[in-house]
DNA sequence: GTCTATAATATGATAGAC
DNA sequence: GTCTATCATATTATAGAC
């Protein structure tokens, strides 16, 4: 009886659910306290299993951390992947801002963990940064550069524009505490979310519109 | 013989130098690995004293961490403090961007530690955020609002503009690893620094210029 | 002020029964 | 797959001599 078949059995479904529960619990703690500030005890407790059992599914703390990182990288990249050369430039960027702010609202932990990893010099993501991410950014930078060359966008260096979009949209997740301390609101307030999309879009779009 | 006098003796100078060395070493580690990822052993070693001796100057790890935080908060806030109502709006903002990028270049660790603390929900800075920082931001937001009301700046909600400035300028410190992975450069490259100032300024200033 | 123990504890990981 | 020990280690902090 091979256990490598693809069809989900009752057991494999249960296993998958457990893995997901662990990853979820882990993200919660890692994204707030980092890998060092998080104990396997707490993660296990949140995932409602024993620590030993957790170590059965993920053989070490670092393995667990890495699994979480891999998972969130895709969430984080999705909005940029959606940026496409056959859109209207300003429309494309506006849509990007909205999508990324949605990530900041719906998945702030992913954003924060990514930020945490970056702050530490991305010891575990460096390869992905220099490989997959760089390739993606180069591709999208070329799209933007083309728009500029065609006179459909003001003259900007694509990288800096991309950084500004990343930074500004992430800020509402990573610095949510500060945003809330100052404005009294969060992206979960519908009006505040809308207001944020509009203000960010307006400044950036006016800033790169051709005139 | 009272030791409370203000005049710096040979001894008090030596003590001050030691405290500074400790704070420096601590910032280095805290800003990269966080409070949990940093051991007093390493800090002491970097400051070139024994761990016991370190604990003589700062009675606990948390006390040390707090001392470091307090110190960097001022560095971080300085550029915003400089923003003044009697400047030309666009000039003022341009100068702010340059100053903050200088902090990101010359003091990236301060920026990173601040970011780290924020990611964790600012457990130790919450009071300052809601008090001192909020007051400062409210004051500067009023300045910006006035410029808008006078028709000297396009219509923006000051808070969102301030967040964008913070986020964009910090990004080059906090995400330096990513910036370098993608562009191959850092703010220490003179040309790249200049390029960054210009690109960020151009987008933002065009974005909020009155027309 | 600085040092040498050393206490006290947290926590990652493994062994081995079931 | 899951559990009960248990090991091994790192690390904060203190006591007390000098």
Short mmCIF file of C-alpha atoms (C1' of nucleotides) in Angstrom, two decimals:
data_model
loop_
_atom_site.label_atom_id
_atom_site.label_comp_id
_atom_site.label_asym_id
_atom_site.label_seq_id
_atom_site.Cartn_x
_atom_site.Cartn_y
_atom_site.Cartn_z
CA UNK A 1 0.00 0.00 0.00
CA UNK A 2 1.81 3.08 -1.25
CA UNK A 3 1.19 6.29 0.62
CA UNK A 4 2.39 8.43 -2.25
CA UNK A 5 -0.85 8.47 -4.22
CA UNK A 6 -2.48 11.84 -4.78
CA UNK A 7 -6.06 10.95 -3.89
CA UNK A 8 -6.85 12.46 -0.48
CA UNK A 9 -7.76 9.80 2.00
CA UNK A 10 -9.45 10.54 5.27
CA UNK A 11 -6.09 10.30 6.94
CA UNK A 12 -4.20 12.52 4.55
CA UNK A 13 -6.91 15.14 4.87
CA UNK A 14 -6.54 15.07 8.62
CA UNK A 15 -2.81 15.38 8.31
CA UNK A 16 -3.13 18.31 5.94
CA UNK A 17 -5.52 20.03 8.31
CA UNK A 18 -3.08 19.58 11.13
CA UNK A 19 -0.20 20.95 9.15
CA UNK A 20 -2.33 23.96 8.27
CA UNK A 21 -3.28 24.50 11.90
CA UNK A 22 0.38 24.41 12.89
CA UNK A 23 1.42 26.81 10.15
CA UNK A 24 -1.35 29.16 11.16
CA UNK A 25 -0.42 29.15 14.79
CA UNK A 26 3.23 29.55 13.90
CA UNK A 27 2.57 32.53 11.64
CA UNK A 28 0.69 34.20 14.42
CA UNK A 29 3.64 34.08 16.80
CA UNK A 30 6.53 34.35 14.36
CA UNK A 31 5.05 37.46 12.76
CA UNK A 32 4.83 39.22 16.07
CA UNK A 33 7.76 37.95 18.10
CA UNK A 34 10.11 36.59 15.48
CA UNK A 35 11.66 33.17 15.49
CA UNK A 36 13.63 33.80 18.67
CA UNK A 37 10.76 35.31 20.59
CA UNK A 38 8.53 32.35 19.84
CA UNK A 39 8.61 29.05 21.70
CA UNK A 40 7.44 25.79 20.24
CA UNK A 41 5.43 25.32 23.39
CA UNK A 42 3.25 28.30 22.59
CA UNK A 43 2.83 27.37 18.96
CA UNK A 44 1.85 23.85 19.91
CA UNK A 45 -0.60 25.10 22.47
CA UNK A 46 -2.23 27.44 19.96
CA UNK A 47 -2.41 24.67 17.39
CA UNK A 48 -3.90 22.47 20.08
CA UNK A 49 -1.36 19.70 19.94
CA UNK A 50 1.61 18.67 22.03
CA UNK A 51 5.07 20.02 21.43
CA UNK A 52 6.39 16.54 20.69
CA UNK A 53 3.67 16.06 18.17
CA UNK A 54 4.50 19.32 16.51
CA UNK A 55 8.09 18.17 16.20
CA UNK A 56 6.80 15.08 14.47
CA UNK A 57 5.29 17.22 11.71
CA UNK A 58 8.14 19.72 11.51
CA UNK A 59 11.44 18.26 12.63
CA UNK A 60 12.85 21.51 13.97
CA UNK A 61 11.92 25.05 14.77
CA UNK A 62 13.83 26.33 11.80
CA UNK A 63 12.07 23.91 9.48
CA UNK A 64 8.76 25.23 10.73
CA UNK A 65 9.85 28.82 10.33
CA UNK A 66 10.99 28.15 6.81
CA UNK A 67 7.72 26.48 5.90
CA UNK A 68 5.83 29.53 7.11
CA UNK A 69 8.10 31.88 5.20
CA UNK A 70 7.68 29.99 1.95
CA UNK A 71 3.95 30.10 2.33
CA UNK A 72 3.65 33.83 2.90
CA UNK A 73 6.07 34.79 0.16
CA UNK A 74 3.43 33.93 -2.41
CA UNK A 75 0.76 35.99 -0.70
CA UNK A 76 3.14 38.89 -0.57
CA UNK A 77 4.09 38.65 -4.23
CA UNK A 78 0.64 38.12 -5.71
CA UNK A 79 -0.20 41.81 -6.30
CA UNK A 80 3.01 42.42 -8.19
CA UNK A 81 2.47 39.34 -10.31
CA UNK A 82 -0.85 40.83 -11.38
CA UNK A 83 0.81 43.92 -12.85
CA UNK A 84 0.60 43.51 -16.58
CA UNK A 85 1.86 45.41 -19.61
CA UNK A 86 -1.44 45.38 -21.48
CA UNK A 87 -3.22 47.44 -18.84
CA UNK A 88 -3.48 51.21 -18.75
CA UNK A 89 -0.46 52.31 -16.71
CA UNK A 90 -2.33 54.41 -14.18
CA UNK A 91 -5.08 51.81 -13.93
CA UNK A 92 -2.54 49.07 -13.35
CA UNK A 93 -0.83 50.96 -10.57
CA UNK A 94 -4.06 51.93 -8.94
CA UNK A 95 -5.12 48.31 -8.94
CA UNK A 96 -1.78 47.29 -7.50
CA UNK A 97 -2.16 49.75 -4.63
CA UNK A 98 -5.60 48.45 -3.84
CA UNK A 99 -4.55 44.82 -3.95
CA UNK A 100 -1.55 45.37 -1.76
CA UNK A 101 -3.57 47.34 0.77
CA UNK A 102 -6.00 44.43 0.80
CA UNK A 103 -3.13 42.15 1.71
CA UNK A 104 -2.16 44.57 4.48
CA UNK A 105 -5.72 44.45 5.73
CA UNK A 106 -6.52 40.77 5.33
CA UNK A 107 -3.10 39.27 5.92
CA UNK A 108 -1.12 41.68 8.05
CA UNK A 109 0.82 38.86 9.64
CA UNK A 110 2.26 37.81 6.31
CA UNK A 111 3.41 41.33 5.72
CA UNK A 112 4.94 41.60 9.17
CA UNK A 113 6.79 38.33 9.02
CA UNK A 114 8.22 39.27 5.67
CA UNK A 115 9.33 42.57 7.17
CA UNK A 116 10.87 40.85 10.16
CA UNK A 117 12.83 38.51 7.97
CA UNK A 118 14.05 41.43 5.90
CA UNK A 119 15.17 43.39 8.94
CA UNK A 120 17.40 40.52 9.91
CA UNK A 121 19.02 40.50 6.53
CA UNK A 122 16.81 37.75 5.13
CA UNK A 123 19.15 34.92 6.09
CA UNK A 124 16.63 32.35 4.92
CA UNK A 125 15.15 34.20 1.97
CA UNK A 126 18.28 35.61 0.42
CA UNK A 127 18.33 33.01 -2.30
CA UNK A 128 14.72 33.66 -3.22
CA UNK A 129 15.33 37.41 -3.17
CA UNK A 130 18.22 37.21 -5.54
CA UNK A 131 16.57 34.64 -7.73
CA UNK A 132 12.82 34.50 -8.04
CA UNK A 133 12.06 37.94 -6.63
CA UNK A 134 14.73 39.76 -8.58
CA UNK A 135 13.54 38.12 -11.78
CA UNK A 136 9.97 39.15 -11.09
CA UNK A 137 10.95 42.71 -10.25
CA UNK A 138 13.16 42.99 -13.31
CA UNK A 139 10.26 41.84 -15.44
CA UNK A 140 7.85 44.35 -13.95
CA UNK A 141 10.44 47.11 -13.99
CA UNK A 142 10.74 46.53 -17.73
CA UNK A 143 6.99 46.95 -18.08
CA UNK A 144 7.13 50.27 -16.27
CA UNK A 145 10.18 51.40 -18.20
CA UNK A 146 8.29 50.71 -21.40
CA UNK A 147 5.38 52.83 -20.30
CA UNK A 148 7.82 55.63 -19.57
CA UNK A 149 9.54 55.21 -22.94
CA UNK A 150 6.17 55.34 -24.69
CA UNK A 151 5.41 58.58 -22.93
CA UNK A 152 2.50 57.07 -21.06
CA UNK A 153 4.10 57.67 -17.67
CA UNK A 154 6.29 60.47 -16.33
CA UNK A 155 9.98 59.82 -16.11
CA UNK A 156 10.72 57.63 -13.08
CA UNK A 157 13.19 54.91 -12.34
CA UNK A 158 11.01 51.84 -12.00
CA UNK A 159 12.80 50.41 -9.00
CA UNK A 160 12.18 53.46 -6.90
CA UNK A 161 8.55 53.54 -7.88
CA UNK A 162 8.18 49.89 -6.95
CA UNK A 163 9.89 50.49 -3.61
CA UNK A 164 7.57 53.36 -2.88
CA UNK A 165 4.53 51.24 -3.64
CA UNK A 166 5.78 48.40 -1.49
CA UNK A 167 6.75 50.62 1.39
CA UNK A 168 3.63 52.72 1.48
CA UNK A 169 1.19 49.87 1.25
CA UNK A 170 3.04 47.67 3.74
CA UNK A 171 3.23 50.45 6.23
CA UNK A 172 -0.42 50.06 7.12
CA UNK A 173 0.25 46.47 8.17
CA UNK A 174 3.74 46.68 9.61
CA UNK A 175 3.17 49.93 11.48
CA UNK A 176 -0.48 49.29 12.24
CA UNK A 177 0.14 50.05 15.89
CA UNK A 178 1.49 53.46 15.03
CA UNK A 179 -1.20 54.16 12.48
CA UNK A 180 -3.81 53.32 15.05
CA UNK A 181 -2.12 55.35 17.79
CA UNK A 182 -2.15 58.38 15.54
CA UNK A 183 -5.38 58.11 13.58
CA UNK A 184 -7.39 55.96 15.93
CA UNK A 185 -8.29 53.70 13.03
CA UNK A 186 -7.33 50.54 11.19
CA UNK A 187 -7.77 49.23 7.68
CA UNK A 188 -10.63 47.18 9.02
CA UNK A 189 -12.68 50.33 9.25
CA UNK A 190 -14.27 50.39 5.84
CA UNK A 191 -14.18 54.16 5.53
CA UNK A 192 -10.55 54.35 6.59
CA UNK A 193 -9.57 51.67 4.10
CA UNK A 194 -11.26 53.54 1.28
CA UNK A 195 -9.72 56.80 2.39
CA UNK A 196 -6.28 55.20 2.42
CA UNK A 197 -6.65 53.75 -1.05
CA UNK A 198 -7.71 57.12 -2.36
CA UNK A 199 -5.03 59.20 -0.71
CA UNK A 200 -2.20 56.87 -1.63
CA UNK A 201 -3.48 56.45 -5.18
CA UNK A 202 -3.99 60.15 -5.66
CA UNK A 203 -0.50 61.15 -4.60
CA UNK A 204 1.25 58.42 -6.51
CA UNK A 205 -0.84 58.68 -9.65
CA UNK A 206 -0.56 62.45 -9.81
CA UNK A 207 3.14 62.01 -9.15
CA UNK A 208 3.70 59.84 -12.22
CA UNK A 209 1.04 61.09 -14.60
CA UNK A 210 2.21 62.59 -17.85
CA UNK A 211 1.34 66.23 -18.40
CA UNK B 1 32.12 63.94 48.71
CA UNK B 2 28.87 64.12 46.73
CA UNK B 3 28.82 62.36 43.39
CA UNK B 4 25.81 64.28 42.14
CA UNK B 5 27.68 67.32 40.87
CA UNK B 6 27.42 68.10 37.16
CA UNK B 7 31.06 68.80 36.41
CA UNK B 8 32.48 65.80 34.52
CA UNK B 9 35.27 64.20 36.44
CA UNK B 10 37.70 61.78 34.92
CA UNK B 11 35.66 58.97 36.42
CA UNK B 12 32.25 60.19 35.27
CA UNK B 13 33.60 60.59 31.77
CA UNK B 14 34.82 57.04 31.78
CA UNK B 15 31.46 55.85 33.03
CA UNK B 16 29.64 57.81 30.33
CA UNK B 17 31.91 56.35 27.68
CA UNK B 18 31.20 52.87 28.93
CA UNK B 19 27.48 53.42 28.92
CA UNK B 20 27.73 54.70 25.36
CA UNK B 21 29.76 51.69 24.30
CA UNK B 22 27.14 49.39 25.79
CA UNK B 23 24.26 51.20 24.14
CA UNK B 24 26.06 51.08 20.84
CA UNK B 25 26.74 47.39 21.04
CA UNK B 26 23.19 46.75 22.17
CA UNK B 27 21.70 48.72 19.30
CA UNK B 28 23.73 46.72 16.87
CA UNK B 29 22.27 43.42 18.03
CA UNK B 30 18.80 44.50 19.06
CA UNK B 31 18.19 46.17 15.72
CA UNK B 32 19.02 43.02 13.84
CA UNK B 33 17.86 40.17 16.05
CA UNK B 34 15.39 41.81 18.38
CA UNK B 35 15.44 41.61 22.13
CA UNK B 36 14.82 37.87 22.19
CA UNK B 37 17.38 37.04 19.58
CA UNK B 38 20.08 38.93 21.42
CA UNK B 39 22.02 37.60 24.38
CA UNK B 40 23.70 39.79 26.96
CA UNK B 41 26.80 37.73 26.42
CA UNK B 42 27.15 38.95 22.86
CA UNK B 43 26.41 42.54 23.74
CA UNK B 44 28.96 42.47 26.53
CA UNK B 45 31.54 40.92 24.26
CA UNK B 46 30.98 43.55 21.59
CA UNK B 47 31.19 46.32 24.20
CA UNK B 48 34.34 44.67 25.45
CA UNK B 49 33.26 44.17 29.05
CA UNK B 50 32.03 41.23 31.07
CA UNK B 51 28.39 40.30 31.23
CA UNK B 52 28.32 40.84 34.98
CA UNK B 53 29.76 44.26 34.47
CA UNK B 54 27.14 45.06 31.90
CA UNK B 55 24.48 44.11 34.39
CA UNK B 56 26.05 46.53 36.80
CA UNK B 57 25.36 49.41 34.41
CA UNK B 58 21.98 48.21 33.26
CA UNK B 59 20.23 46.07 35.83
CA UNK B 60 18.33 43.92 33.34
CA UNK B 61 18.08 43.13 29.69
CA UNK B 62 14.79 44.96 29.44
CA UNK B 63 16.25 48.05 31.07
CA UNK B 64 19.00 48.05 28.48
CA UNK B 65 16.56 47.55 25.65
CA UNK B 66 14.44 50.41 26.89
CA UNK B 67 17.44 52.71 27.17
CA UNK B 68 18.34 51.96 23.57
CA UNK B 69 14.80 52.56 22.41
CA UNK B 70 14.55 55.91 24.13
CA UNK B 71 17.77 57.00 22.53
CA UNK B 72 16.83 56.14 18.97
CA UNK B 73 13.37 57.63 19.18
CA UNK B 74 14.90 61.10 19.07
CA UNK B 75 17.02 60.30 16.04
CA UNK B 76 13.99 58.97 14.32
CA UNK B 77 11.84 61.99 15.09
CA UNK B 78 14.37 64.72 14.30
CA UNK B 79 13.45 65.17 10.62
CA UNK B 80 9.78 65.59 11.41
CA UNK B 81 10.57 68.12 14.13
CA UNK B 82 12.36 70.19 11.52
CA UNK B 83 9.22 70.54 9.40
CA UNK B 84 8.10 74.10 9.88
CA UNK B 85 5.12 76.17 8.80
CA UNK B 86 7.14 79.16 7.60
CA UNK B 87 8.89 77.18 4.89
CA UNK B 88 7.74 76.77 1.32
CA UNK B 89 5.56 73.64 1.41
CA UNK B 90 7.33 71.79 -1.38
CA UNK B 91 10.72 72.88 -0.11
CA UNK B 92 9.86 71.71 3.38
CA UNK B 93 8.80 68.29 2.19
CA UNK B 94 11.76 67.92 -0.07
CA UNK B 95 14.04 68.73 2.82
CA UNK B 96 12.20 66.24 5.01
CA UNK B 97 12.70 63.47 2.47
CA UNK B 98 16.40 64.21 2.25
CA UNK B 99 16.86 64.33 6.02
CA UNK B 100 14.99 61.10 6.58
CA UNK B 101 16.93 59.34 3.85
CA UNK B 102 20.08 60.56 5.56
CA UNK B 103 18.91 58.88 8.73
CA UNK B 104 18.26 55.71 6.74
CA UNK B 105 21.78 55.91 5.38
CA UNK B 106 23.68 57.01 8.49
CA UNK B 107 21.63 55.34 11.17
CA UNK B 108 19.88 52.38 9.64
CA UNK B 109 19.96 50.50 12.92
CA UNK B 110 17.84 53.11 14.63
CA UNK B 111 15.30 52.81 11.86
CA UNK B 112 15.29 49.04 12.05
CA UNK B 113 14.94 48.82 15.79
CA UNK B 114 12.05 51.25 15.66
CA UNK B 115 10.46 49.08 13.01
CA UNK B 116 11.01 45.93 15.03
CA UNK B 117 9.40 47.46 18.07
CA UNK B 118 6.44 48.58 15.98
CA UNK B 119 5.97 45.13 14.46
CA UNK B 120 5.56 43.71 17.93
CA UNK B 121 2.87 46.20 18.74
CA UNK B 122 5.23 48.65 20.46
CA UNK B 123 4.73 47.19 23.93
CA UNK B 124 7.36 49.53 25.36
CA UNK B 125 6.73 52.58 23.23
CA UNK B 126 2.98 52.64 23.24
CA UNK B 127 2.84 55.42 25.77
CA UNK B 128 5.25 57.57 23.81
CA UNK B 129 3.34 56.86 20.61
CA UNK B 130 0.07 57.95 22.04
CA UNK B 131 1.55 60.91 23.87
CA UNK B 132 4.63 62.62 22.53
CA UNK B 133 4.53 61.24 19.01
CA UNK B 134 0.83 61.79 18.48
CA UNK B 135 1.18 65.37 19.67
CA UNK B 136 4.06 66.00 17.30
CA UNK B 137 2.22 64.44 14.38
CA UNK B 138 -0.94 66.38 15.15
CA UNK B 139 1.07 69.57 15.16
CA UNK B 140 2.75 68.83 11.84
CA UNK B 141 -0.50 67.58 10.33
CA UNK B 142 -2.01 70.95 11.16
CA UNK B 143 0.84 72.66 9.32
CA UNK B 144 0.17 70.56 6.25
CA UNK B 145 -3.55 71.05 6.50
CA UNK B 146 -2.99 74.78 6.54
CA UNK B 147 -0.92 74.63 3.40
CA UNK B 148 -3.73 72.72 1.75
CA UNK B 149 -6.33 75.19 2.99
CA UNK B 150 -4.25 78.06 1.64
CA UNK B 151 -4.16 76.39 -1.72
CA UNK B 152 -0.40 75.94 -1.57
CA UNK B 153 -0.66 72.15 -1.67
CA UNK B 154 -3.01 69.80 -3.45
CA UNK B 155 -5.79 68.25 -1.42
CA UNK B 156 -4.38 65.45 0.74
CA UNK B 157 -5.13 64.13 4.16
CA UNK B 158 -1.98 65.00 6.11
CA UNK B 159 -1.78 61.71 7.98
CA UNK B 160 -1.60 59.68 4.82
CA UNK B 161 1.03 61.96 3.36
CA UNK B 162 3.09 61.64 6.53
CA UNK B 163 2.75 57.86 6.48
CA UNK B 164 3.87 57.76 2.90
CA UNK B 165 6.93 59.85 3.69
CA UNK B 166 7.81 57.71 6.68
CA UNK B 167 7.29 54.46 4.87
CA UNK B 168 9.13 55.35 1.71
CA UNK B 169 12.18 56.80 3.39
CA UNK B 170 12.43 54.05 6.00
CA UNK B 171 12.20 51.38 3.42
CA UNK B 172 15.75 51.99 2.27
CA UNK B 173 16.97 51.18 5.79
CA UNK B 174 14.53 48.49 6.89
CA UNK B 175 14.51 46.62 3.59
CA UNK B 176 18.11 47.41 2.71
CA UNK B 177 18.73 43.73 2.07
CA UNK B 178 15.97 43.61 -0.49
CA UNK B 179 16.97 46.91 -2.06
CA UNK B 180 20.47 45.63 -2.45
CA UNK B 181 19.37 42.25 -3.77
CA UNK B 182 17.36 43.98 -6.47
CA UNK B 183 19.40 47.05 -7.40
CA UNK B 184 22.81 45.88 -6.31
CA UNK B 185 23.29 49.15 -4.47
CA UNK B 186 22.93 50.83 -1.09
CA UNK B 187 22.44 54.37 0.11
CA UNK B 188 26.16 54.46 0.80
CA UNK B 189 26.74 54.67 -2.92
CA UNK B 190 26.71 58.40 -3.43
CA UNK B 191 25.08 58.24 -6.82
CA UNK B 192 22.39 55.86 -5.62
CA UNK B 193 21.61 58.08 -2.66
CA UNK B 194 21.20 61.09 -4.90
CA UNK B 195 19.10 59.11 -7.33
CA UNK B 196 16.87 57.96 -4.51
CA UNK B 197 16.35 61.45 -3.14
CA UNK B 198 15.45 62.68 -6.58
CA UNK B 199 13.07 59.90 -7.52
CA UNK B 200 11.21 59.94 -4.24
CA UNK B 201 11.04 63.72 -4.17
CA UNK B 202 9.88 63.96 -7.74
CA UNK B 203 7.01 61.53 -7.35
CA UNK B 204 5.81 62.92 -4.05
CA UNK B 205 6.24 66.58 -4.95
CA UNK B 206 4.50 66.16 -8.29
CA UNK B 207 1.83 64.25 -6.47
CA UNK B 208 0.98 67.07 -4.11
CA UNK B 209 1.81 70.12 -6.20
CA UNK B 210 -1.02 72.49 -6.93
CA UNK B 211 -1.90 72.95 -10.58
"C1'" DG C 1 33.40 48.69 39.86
"C1'" DT C 2 34.81 44.33 38.50
"C1'" DC C 3 35.35 39.49 39.02
"C1'" DT C 4 34.24 34.27 39.91
"C1'" DA C 5 30.96 31.15 40.80
"C1'" DT C 6 26.43 29.60 40.64
"C1'" DA C 7 21.45 29.62 41.00
"C1'" DA C 8 17.17 29.34 38.35
"C1'" DT C 9 14.81 28.61 34.45
"C1'" DA C 10 13.27 28.15 29.69
"C1'" DT C 11 13.29 25.65 25.82
"C1'" DG C 12 14.81 22.84 21.59
"C1'" DA C 13 15.20 18.26 20.71
"C1'" DT C 14 15.41 13.02 21.39
"C1'" DA C 15 14.37 8.15 23.21
"C1'" DG C 16 11.35 4.81 23.57
"C1'" DA C 17 6.67 2.87 25.04
"C1'" DC C 18 2.16 2.30 23.14
"C1'" DG D 1 1.07 9.23 15.15
"C1'" DT D 2 1.01 10.39 19.77
"C1'" DC D 3 2.54 10.34 24.44
"C1'" DT D 4 5.73 10.48 28.73
"C1'" DA D 5 9.94 11.23 30.28
"C1'" DT D 6 14.33 13.26 29.94
"C1'" DC D 7 18.55 15.29 28.13
"C1'" DA D 8 21.28 19.18 26.86
"C1'" DT D 9 22.02 23.67 26.54
"C1'" DA D 10 21.63 28.66 26.60
"C1'" DT D 11 20.92 32.44 29.16
"C1'" DT D 12 19.16 35.89 32.66
"C1'" DA D 13 20.30 37.24 36.93
"C1'" DT D 14 22.33 37.15 41.70
"C1'" DA D 15 25.71 36.41 45.67
"C1'" DG D 16 29.70 37.57 47.49
"C1'" DA D 17 34.96 38.14 47.34
"C1'" DC D 18 38.31 41.63 46.15
#
